[in-house]
PDB file of C-alpha atoms in Angstrom:
ATOM      1  CA  UNK V   1       0.058  -0.124  -0.075  1.00 34.00           C
ATOM      2  CA  UNK V   2       1.480   3.227  -1.140  1.00 34.00           C
ATOM      3  CA  UNK V   3       1.422   6.570   1.338  1.00 38.00           C
ATOM      4  CA  UNK V   4      -1.395   7.954  -0.626  1.00 36.00           C
ATOM      5  CA  UNK V   5      -3.444   4.731   0.163  1.00 38.00           C
ATOM      6  CA  UNK V   6      -2.534   4.717   3.492  1.00 39.00           C
ATOM      7  CA  UNK V   7      -5.285   5.079   6.206  1.00 43.00           C
ATOM      8  CA  UNK V   8      -5.373   8.664   7.933  1.00 46.00           C
ATOM      9  CA  UNK V   9      -4.315   7.180  11.124  1.00 46.00           C
ATOM     10  CA  UNK V  10      -1.724   5.122   9.859  1.00 43.00           C
ATOM     11  CA  UNK V  11       0.346   8.500   9.113  1.00 48.00           C
ATOM     12  CA  UNK V  12       0.796   9.082  12.652  1.00 50.00           C
ATOM     13  CA  UNK V  13       2.573   6.165  13.650  1.00 68.00           C
ATOM     14  CA  UNK V  14       5.686   6.983  11.452  1.00 82.00           C
ATOM     15  CA  UNK V  15       8.164   9.284  12.902  1.00 94.00           C
ATOM     16  CA  UNK V  16       8.015  13.002  13.346  1.00 97.00           C
ATOM     17  CA  UNK V  17      11.493  13.771  12.834  1.00 97.00           C
ATOM     18  CA  UNK V  18      14.133  10.981  11.051  1.00 97.00           C
ATOM     19  CA  UNK V  19      17.399  12.362  10.517  1.00 98.00           C
ATOM     20  CA  UNK V  20      19.764   9.154   8.538  1.00 97.00           C
ATOM     21  CA  UNK V  21      23.188   9.576   8.003  1.00 97.00           C
ATOM     22  CA  UNK V  22      23.135  13.589   8.617  1.00 98.00           C
ATOM     23  CA  UNK V  23      26.782  15.535   7.923  1.00 97.00           C
ATOM     24  CA  UNK V  24      27.395  19.307   8.850  1.00 97.00           C
ATOM     25  CA  UNK V  25      30.516  21.032   7.986  1.00 97.00           C
ATOM     26  CA  UNK V  26      31.795  24.166   8.879  1.00 96.00           C
ATOM     27  CA  UNK V  27      34.897  24.656   6.279  1.00 95.00           C
ATOM     28  CA  UNK V  28      37.006  21.814   7.834  1.00 95.00           C
ATOM     29  CA  UNK V  29      35.619  21.158  11.355  1.00 95.00           C
ATOM     30  CA  UNK V  30      33.076  18.284  10.712  1.00 97.00           C
ATOM     31  CA  UNK V  31      30.228  19.537  13.198  1.00 97.00           C
ATOM     32  CA  UNK V  32      27.801  16.520  12.821  1.00 98.00           C
ATOM     33  CA  UNK V  33      29.179  12.947  11.417  1.00 98.00           C
ATOM     34  CA  UNK V  34      26.553  11.006  10.627  1.00 97.00           C
ATOM     35  CA  UNK V  35      23.790  11.387  12.911  1.00 98.00           C
ATOM     36  CA  UNK V  36      20.943   9.015  12.569  1.00 97.00           C
ATOM     37  CA  UNK V  37      17.841   9.065  15.383  1.00 96.00           C
ATOM     38  CA  UNK V  38      13.943   9.282  14.831  1.00 96.00           C
ATOM     39  CA  UNK V  39      11.634  11.310  17.312  1.00 97.00           C
ATOM     40  CA  UNK V  40       8.023   9.956  17.421  1.00 96.00           C
ATOM     41  CA  UNK V  41       5.091  12.003  17.496  1.00 96.00           C
ATOM     42  CA  UNK V  42       3.822  13.446  20.680  1.00 96.00           C
ATOM     43  CA  UNK V  43       7.362  12.930  22.344  1.00 97.00           C
ATOM     44  CA  UNK V  44       9.964  14.843  24.001  1.00 97.00           C
ATOM     45  CA  UNK V  45      13.077  13.933  22.514  1.00 98.00           C
ATOM     46  CA  UNK V  46      15.765  15.726  24.823  1.00 98.00           C
ATOM     47  CA  UNK V  47      19.157  16.081  23.605  1.00 98.00           C
ATOM     48  CA  UNK V  48      22.445  16.561  25.831  1.00 97.00           C
ATOM     49  CA  UNK V  49      25.845  16.670  25.281  1.00 97.00           C
ATOM     50  CA  UNK V  50      28.818  19.071  26.320  1.00 96.00           C
ATOM     51  CA  UNK V  51      28.836  22.497  24.503  1.00 93.00           C
ATOM     52  CA  UNK V  52      30.426  22.555  20.759  1.00 93.00           C
ATOM     53  CA  UNK V  53      28.888  18.873  20.369  1.00 96.00           C
ATOM     54  CA  UNK V  54      26.747  19.648  17.366  1.00 96.00           C
ATOM     55  CA  UNK V  55      23.208  19.604  19.434  1.00 97.00           C
ATOM     56  CA  UNK V  56      22.527  23.312  18.529  1.00 96.00           C
ATOM     57  CA  UNK V  57      23.585  22.759  14.636  1.00 97.00           C
ATOM     58  CA  UNK V  58      21.320  19.801  14.686  1.00 97.00           C
ATOM     59  CA  UNK V  59      18.337  21.788  15.694  1.00 96.00           C
ATOM     60  CA  UNK V  60      19.065  24.362  12.895  1.00 96.00           C
ATOM     61  CA  UNK V  61      19.015  21.798  10.268  1.00 97.00           C
ATOM     62  CA  UNK V  62      15.571  20.640  11.429  1.00 97.00           C
ATOM     63  CA  UNK V  63      14.105  23.376  10.626  1.00 93.00           C
ATOM     64  CA  UNK V  64      17.117  25.078   7.929  1.00 93.00           C
ATOM     65  CA  UNK V  65      18.144  27.784   9.360  1.00 94.00           C
ATOM     66  CA  UNK V  66      21.263  25.664   8.242  1.00 95.00           C
ATOM     67  CA  UNK V  67      22.337  23.007   5.489  1.00 94.00           C
ATOM     68  CA  UNK V  68      23.232  19.476   5.590  1.00 95.00           C
ATOM     69  CA  UNK V  69      26.280  18.252   3.815  1.00 95.00           C
ATOM     70  CA  UNK V  70      24.962  14.717   3.673  1.00 95.00           C
ATOM     71  CA  UNK V  71      22.138  12.659   4.534  1.00 95.00           C
ATOM     72  CA  UNK V  72      18.441  13.206   4.811  1.00 94.00           C
ATOM     73  CA  UNK V  73      16.248  14.642   7.319  1.00 96.00           C
ATOM     74  CA  UNK V  74      12.642  15.000   7.041  1.00 96.00           C
ATOM     75  CA  UNK V  75       9.674  16.407   9.441  1.00 96.00           C
ATOM     76  CA  UNK V  76       6.582  14.291   9.304  1.00 94.00           C
ATOM     77  CA  UNK V  77       7.538  12.631   6.172  1.00 92.00           C
ATOM     78  CA  UNK V  78       8.499  15.541   4.324  1.00 93.00           C
ATOM     79  CA  UNK V  79      12.627  15.820   3.312  1.00 94.00           C
ATOM     80  CA  UNK V  80      13.546  19.292   4.732  1.00 95.00           C
ATOM     81  CA  UNK V  81      14.940  21.306   2.041  1.00 92.00           C
ATOM     82  CA  UNK V  82      14.815  19.269  -0.403  1.00 91.00           C
ATOM     83  CA  UNK V  83      12.387  17.392  -3.628  1.00 90.00           C
ATOM     84  CA  UNK V  84      12.880  13.833  -4.264  1.00 87.00           C
ATOM     85  CA  UNK V  85      12.369  12.920  -7.892  1.00 87.00           C
ATOM     86  CA  UNK V  86      13.204   9.394  -9.169  1.00 83.00           C
ATOM     87  CA  UNK V  87      17.047   8.587  -7.292  1.00 83.00           C
ATOM     88  CA  UNK V  88      17.727  12.233  -7.310  1.00 87.00           C
ATOM     89  CA  UNK V  89      17.341  15.188  -4.723  1.00 86.00           C
ATOM     90  CA  UNK V  90      16.547  18.581  -5.639  1.00 89.00           C
ATOM     91  CA  UNK V  91      17.089  21.737  -3.732  1.00 91.00           C
ATOM     92  CA  UNK V  92      13.613  23.404  -2.855  1.00 92.00           C
ATOM     93  CA  UNK V  93      13.363  26.938  -3.465  1.00 92.00           C
ATOM     94  CA  UNK V  94      13.573  29.920  -0.943  1.00 92.00           C
ATOM     95  CA  UNK V  95       9.919  30.258  -0.843  1.00 92.00           C
ATOM     96  CA  UNK V  96       9.170  26.193  -0.267  1.00 92.00           C
ATOM     97  CA  UNK V  97      11.582  26.245   2.351  1.00 92.00           C
ATOM     98  CA  UNK V  98      10.271  29.030   3.968  1.00 91.00           C
ATOM     99  CA  UNK V  99       6.732  27.572   3.716  1.00 92.00           C
ATOM    100  CA  UNK V 100       8.344  24.269   5.514  1.00 93.00           C
ATOM    101  CA  UNK V 101       9.883  26.310   8.426  1.00 92.00           C
ATOM    102  CA  UNK V 102       6.640  28.021   9.266  1.00 92.00           C
ATOM    103  CA  UNK V 103       5.498  24.248  10.284  1.00 94.00           C
ATOM    104  CA  UNK V 104       8.216  24.278  13.101  1.00 97.00           C
ATOM    105  CA  UNK V 105       8.475  26.405  16.027  1.00 96.00           C
ATOM    106  CA  UNK V 106      11.685  27.373  17.897  1.00 95.00           C
ATOM    107  CA  UNK V 107      12.572  28.415  20.913  1.00 96.00           C
ATOM    108  CA  UNK V 108      16.247  30.253  21.203  1.00 92.00           C
ATOM    109  CA  UNK V 109      18.514  30.477  24.467  1.00 89.00           C
ATOM    110  CA  UNK V 110      18.192  34.300  23.851  1.00 88.00           C
ATOM    111  CA  UNK V 111      14.394  35.361  23.594  1.00 87.00           C
ATOM    112  CA  UNK V 112      15.131  37.293  20.286  1.00 89.00           C
ATOM    113  CA  UNK V 113      11.612  39.556  21.180  1.00 95.00           C
ATOM    114  CA  UNK V 114      11.312  42.778  19.204  1.00 96.00           C
ATOM    115  CA  UNK V 115      12.138  45.031  21.522  1.00 96.00           C
ATOM    116  CA  UNK V 116       9.657  48.234  20.251  1.00 97.00           C
ATOM    117  CA  UNK V 117       6.453  45.698  20.546  1.00 97.00           C
ATOM    118  CA  UNK V 118       4.303  44.583  23.412  1.00 98.00           C
ATOM    119  CA  UNK V 119       4.054  41.207  24.760  1.00 98.00           C
ATOM    120  CA  UNK V 120       0.784  41.126  22.845  1.00 98.00           C
ATOM    121  CA  UNK V 121       1.992  42.616  19.736  1.00 98.00           C
ATOM    122  CA  UNK V 122       5.077  40.247  19.299  1.00 97.00           C
ATOM    123  CA  UNK V 123       2.732  36.545  19.588  1.00 98.00           C
ATOM    124  CA  UNK V 124       0.870  38.756  16.905  1.00 97.00           C
ATOM    125  CA  UNK V 125       3.329  39.716  14.039  1.00 95.00           C
ATOM    126  CA  UNK V 126       3.952  36.543  12.120  1.00 94.00           C
ATOM    127  CA  UNK V 127       0.520  34.824  11.823  1.00 95.00           C
ATOM    128  CA  UNK V 128      -0.587  38.303  10.597  1.00 95.00           C
ATOM    129  CA  UNK V 129       2.591  38.817   8.562  1.00 93.00           C
ATOM    130  CA  UNK V 130       3.164  35.272   7.229  1.00 91.00           C
ATOM    131  CA  UNK V 131      -0.422  33.427   7.678  1.00 90.00           C
ATOM    132  CA  UNK V 132      -2.291  36.293   6.605  1.00 91.00           C
ATOM    133  CA  UNK V 133      -4.668  36.679   9.711  1.00 93.00           C
ATOM    134  CA  UNK V 134      -6.619  39.753  10.269  1.00 95.00           C
ATOM    135  CA  UNK V 135      -5.706  41.555  12.954  1.00 95.00           C
ATOM    136  CA  UNK V 136      -8.731  40.543  15.225  1.00 96.00           C
ATOM    137  CA  UNK V 137      -7.858  36.971  15.032  1.00 96.00           C
ATOM    138  CA  UNK V 138      -4.641  37.250  16.193  1.00 97.00           C
ATOM    139  CA  UNK V 139      -5.003  39.462  18.729  1.00 97.00           C
ATOM    140  CA  UNK V 140      -7.397  36.665  20.010  1.00 97.00           C
ATOM    141  CA  UNK V 141      -5.282  33.891  19.532  1.00 96.00           C
ATOM    142  CA  UNK V 142      -2.213  35.768  21.078  1.00 97.00           C
ATOM    143  CA  UNK V 143      -4.598  36.662  24.217  1.00 97.00           C
ATOM    144  CA  UNK V 144      -5.400  32.807  24.115  1.00 97.00           C
ATOM    145  CA  UNK V 145      -1.505  31.991  24.130  1.00 97.00           C
ATOM    146  CA  UNK V 146      -0.589  34.455  26.513  1.00 98.00           C
ATOM    147  CA  UNK V 147      -2.911  32.885  29.071  1.00 97.00           C
ATOM    148  CA  UNK V 148      -1.775  29.715  28.377  1.00 96.00           C
ATOM    149  CA  UNK V 149       1.712  30.752  29.201  1.00 97.00           C
ATOM    150  CA  UNK V 150       0.679  32.778  32.634  1.00 96.00           C
ATOM    151  CA  UNK V 151       0.912  35.820  31.010  1.00 97.00           C
ATOM    152  CA  UNK V 152      -2.172  36.647  30.302  1.00 96.00           C
ATOM    153  CA  UNK V 153      -2.047  40.241  32.402  1.00 96.00           C
ATOM    154  CA  UNK V 154       1.480  41.226  30.624  1.00 97.00           C
ATOM    155  CA  UNK V 155       0.287  41.659  27.171  1.00 97.00           C
ATOM    156  CA  UNK V 156       0.271  45.588  27.611  1.00 97.00           C
ATOM    157  CA  UNK V 157       4.509  45.171  28.510  1.00 98.00           C
ATOM    158  CA  UNK V 158       7.042  45.975  26.458  1.00 98.00           C
ATOM    159  CA  UNK V 159      10.193  43.214  26.989  1.00 97.00           C
ATOM    160  CA  UNK V 160      12.706  45.568  28.970  1.00 96.00           C
ATOM    161  CA  UNK V 161       9.330  45.394  31.479  1.00 98.00           C
ATOM    162  CA  UNK V 162       9.577  41.637  31.821  1.00 97.00           C
ATOM    163  CA  UNK V 163      12.156  39.405  33.209  1.00 96.00           C
ATOM    164  CA  UNK V 164      14.049  36.925  31.629  1.00 95.00           C
ATOM    165  CA  UNK V 165      11.680  34.034  32.492  1.00 96.00           C
ATOM    166  CA  UNK V 166       8.415  36.322  31.015  1.00 97.00           C
ATOM    167  CA  UNK V 167      10.414  37.069  27.601  1.00 97.00           C
ATOM    168  CA  UNK V 168      11.210  33.494  27.538  1.00 97.00           C
ATOM    169  CA  UNK V 169       7.391  32.655  28.041  1.00 97.00           C
ATOM    170  CA  UNK V 170       6.840  35.211  25.441  1.00 97.00           C
ATOM    171  CA  UNK V 171       8.875  34.011  22.938  1.00 97.00           C
ATOM    172  CA  UNK V 172       7.084  30.231  23.444  1.00 98.00           C
ATOM    173  CA  UNK V 173       3.478  31.775  22.786  1.00 98.00           C
ATOM    174  CA  UNK V 174       5.225  33.762  20.110  1.00 97.00           C
ATOM    175  CA  UNK V 175       6.655  30.473  18.516  1.00 97.00           C
ATOM    176  CA  UNK V 176       3.044  28.596  19.412  1.00 97.00           C
ATOM    177  CA  UNK V 177       1.107  30.808  17.904  1.00 97.00           C
ATOM    178  CA  UNK V 178       2.251  29.788  13.904  1.00 95.00           C
ATOM    179  CA  UNK V 179       0.227  26.331  15.167  1.00 95.00           C
ATOM    180  CA  UNK V 180       3.682  24.128  14.381  1.00 96.00           C
ATOM    181  CA  UNK V 181       3.293  20.537  14.204  1.00 96.00           C
ATOM    182  CA  UNK V 182       6.967  20.414  15.959  1.00 97.00           C
ATOM    183  CA  UNK V 183       8.583  22.921  18.544  1.00 98.00           C
ATOM    184  CA  UNK V 184      12.339  22.876  19.079  1.00 98.00           C
ATOM    185  CA  UNK V 185      14.327  24.370  21.892  1.00 98.00           C
ATOM    186  CA  UNK V 186      17.868  25.323  22.261  1.00 96.00           C
ATOM    187  CA  UNK V 187      18.797  25.794  25.773  1.00 95.00           C
ATOM    188  CA  UNK V 188      15.695  27.245  26.710  1.00 95.00           C
ATOM    189  CA  UNK V 189      16.739  27.902  30.326  1.00 95.00           C
ATOM    190  CA  UNK V 190      20.031  28.817  29.856  1.00 92.00           C
ATOM    191  CA  UNK V 191      20.370  32.192  29.793  1.00 90.00           C
ATOM    192  CA  UNK V 192      17.828  32.548  32.922  1.00 93.00           C
ATOM    193  CA  UNK V 193      18.603  33.111  36.513  1.00 92.00           C
ATOM    194  CA  UNK V 194      18.420  29.829  38.339  1.00 90.00           C
ATOM    195  CA  UNK V 195      15.065  31.239  40.223  1.00 90.00           C
ATOM    196  CA  UNK V 196      13.473  31.885  36.843  1.00 93.00           C
ATOM    197  CA  UNK V 197      13.861  28.447  35.235  1.00 95.00           C
ATOM    198  CA  UNK V 198      10.971  26.524  36.995  1.00 95.00           C
ATOM    199  CA  UNK V 199       8.318  28.976  35.373  1.00 95.00           C
ATOM    200  CA  UNK V 200       9.623  28.243  31.770  1.00 96.00           C
ATOM    201  CA  UNK V 201      10.200  24.560  32.652  1.00 96.00           C
ATOM    202  CA  UNK V 202       6.627  24.330  34.093  1.00 96.00           C
ATOM    203  CA  UNK V 203       5.173  25.693  30.320  1.00 96.00           C
ATOM    204  CA  UNK V 204       7.070  23.365  28.376  1.00 97.00           C
ATOM    205  CA  UNK V 205       5.927  20.520  30.961  1.00 96.00           C
ATOM    206  CA  UNK V 206       2.408  21.317  29.883  1.00 96.00           C
ATOM    207  CA  UNK V 207       3.224  21.511  26.100  1.00 97.00           C
ATOM    208  CA  UNK V 208       4.111  17.960  26.629  1.00 96.00           C
ATOM    209  CA  UNK V 209       1.136  17.005  28.473  1.00 95.00           C
ATOM    210  CA  UNK V 210      -0.911  18.711  25.340  1.00 95.00           C
ATOM    211  CA  UNK V 211       0.764  16.112  22.863  1.00 95.00           C
ATOM    212  CA  UNK V 212       3.051  18.540  21.172  1.00 97.00           C
ATOM    213  CA  UNK V 213       6.262  17.177  19.950  1.00 98.00           C
ATOM    214  CA  UNK V 214       9.137  18.608  21.317  1.00 98.00           C
ATOM    215  CA  UNK V 215      13.140  18.487  20.777  1.00 98.00           C
ATOM    216  CA  UNK V 216      14.937  20.203  23.516  1.00 98.00           C
ATOM    217  CA  UNK V 217      18.579  20.823  23.847  1.00 97.00           C
ATOM    218  CA  UNK V 218      18.986  21.026  27.690  1.00 95.00           C
ATOM    219  CA  UNK V 219      21.135  20.544  30.583  1.00 93.00           C
ATOM    220  CA  UNK V 220      18.312  20.273  32.846  1.00 94.00           C
ATOM    221  CA  UNK V 221      18.650  16.642  33.409  1.00 95.00           C
ATOM    222  CA  UNK V 222      15.367  16.473  36.250  1.00 95.00           C
ATOM    223  CA  UNK V 223      13.192  17.748  33.154  1.00 96.00           C
ATOM    224  CA  UNK V 224      14.488  15.368  30.851  1.00 96.00           C
ATOM    225  CA  UNK V 225      14.030  12.686  32.987  1.00 96.00           C
ATOM    226  CA  UNK V 226      10.730  13.592  34.508  1.00 95.00           C
ATOM    227  CA  UNK V 227       9.199  14.580  30.956  1.00 96.00           C
ATOM    228  CA  UNK V 228      11.395  13.227  28.066  1.00 97.00           C
ATOM    229  CA  UNK V 229      10.347  10.203  26.308  1.00 97.00           C
ATOM    230  CA  UNK V 230      13.689   9.775  24.947  1.00 98.00           C
ATOM    231  CA  UNK V 231      17.261  11.049  25.349  1.00 98.00           C
ATOM    232  CA  UNK V 232      20.175  11.244  23.227  1.00 98.00           C
ATOM    233  CA  UNK V 233      23.744  11.953  24.258  1.00 98.00           C
ATOM    234  CA  UNK V 234      25.940  13.312  21.501  1.00 97.00           C
ATOM    235  CA  UNK V 235      29.562  14.229  21.731  1.00 97.00           C
ATOM    236  CA  UNK V 236      31.919  15.410  18.774  1.00 96.00           C
ATOM    237  CA  UNK V 237      29.089  14.938  16.310  1.00 97.00           C
ATOM    238  CA  UNK V 238      28.008  11.584  16.915  1.00 97.00           C
ATOM    239  CA  UNK V 239      25.472   9.648  18.905  1.00 98.00           C
ATOM    240  CA  UNK V 240      26.873   7.754  21.656  1.00 98.00           C
ATOM    241  CA  UNK V 241      24.335   6.891  23.739  1.00 97.00           C
ATOM    242  CA  UNK V 242      20.269   6.481  23.489  1.00 97.00           C
ATOM    243  CA  UNK V 243      17.262   5.488  25.552  1.00 97.00           C
ATOM    244  CA  UNK V 244      14.462   6.426  27.962  1.00 97.00           C
ATOM    245  CA  UNK V 245      15.976   9.420  29.787  1.00 97.00           C
ATOM    246  CA  UNK V 246      15.727   7.491  33.665  1.00 97.00           C
ATOM    247  CA  UNK V 247      17.635   4.740  32.111  1.00 97.00           C
ATOM    248  CA  UNK V 248      20.765   6.923  30.172  1.00 97.00           C
ATOM    249  CA  UNK V 249      20.972   8.955  33.440  1.00 97.00           C
ATOM    250  CA  UNK V 250      20.003   6.462  35.961  1.00 96.00           C
ATOM    251  CA  UNK V 251      22.551   3.816  34.182  1.00 96.00           C
ATOM    252  CA  UNK V 252      24.640   4.998  31.736  1.00 97.00           C
ATOM    253  CA  UNK V 253      26.649   2.729  29.642  1.00 97.00           C
ATOM    254  CA  UNK V 254      29.605   5.032  27.649  1.00 96.00           C
ATOM    255  CA  UNK V 255      32.070   6.003  29.721  1.00 97.00           C
ATOM    256  CA  UNK V 256      31.963   9.272  28.095  1.00 97.00           C
ATOM    257  CA  UNK V 257      28.076   9.613  28.684  1.00 97.00           C
ATOM    258  CA  UNK V 258      29.797   8.732  32.342  1.00 97.00           C
ATOM    259  CA  UNK V 259      31.643  11.469  32.342  1.00 96.00           C
ATOM    260  CA  UNK V 260      29.604  14.160  31.303  1.00 97.00           C
ATOM    261  CA  UNK V 261      26.654  13.047  33.482  1.00 96.00           C
ATOM    262  CA  UNK V 262      29.225  13.255  36.673  1.00 94.00           C
ATOM    263  CA  UNK V 263      29.770  16.931  35.684  1.00 93.00           C
ATOM    264  CA  UNK V 264      26.064  18.041  35.530  1.00 90.00           C
ATOM    265  CA  UNK V 265      23.895  16.031  37.995  1.00 85.00           C
TER     266      UNK V 265
END
């Protein structure tokens, strides 16, 4: 049976993200060296590893902020950045790549909010400009999302009037406003003061409970153990160890994993 003939429910059984032999180099430096992994629908997939191991680069490849040099990368069954015709891959146009990117939300270490816009305006902007929603519809959606992340009473404030944790929650609401099928989090709490980390992780826990597929680059091992469905330890551009977070964190099998966890736990 072909994909076109398959029952609708069977599509959901396919992984949301599949990486096959993904390589990425910057000049002579190989940052990703043949990454193979898959992320199931509705799962929280945690990526951990030392700085410079390739975690953030891999996230940026998923939404085509970086191009891959070899391998294949697909989201919801669609190759990222390429169309397959016969046995050849053809690079997509920037317009088509942008359309793919709209389906993938991303939250960065730094909040990247527009400083001249209020929290509400920050969340409204992309749906109006990209999805062509009306201002009324976008405003209602933005208010709902800010309520969802616990900032319904902060809609009129500008980024410099918000704490770091509040700014990151606005950034999450902004990503959700595009109604993505996948959310990427690149160390979303690393720029926060320790007392503000919990409020961001609480929002992410709620997203997980709501069934959002998430790939999270993090050093928050408690979050990974409690919320994660799968954990991959990456070092030097390679998948060193993978499994359920409680198994990998509680009983790592590889010496490199043991050494890393001994420093972060």
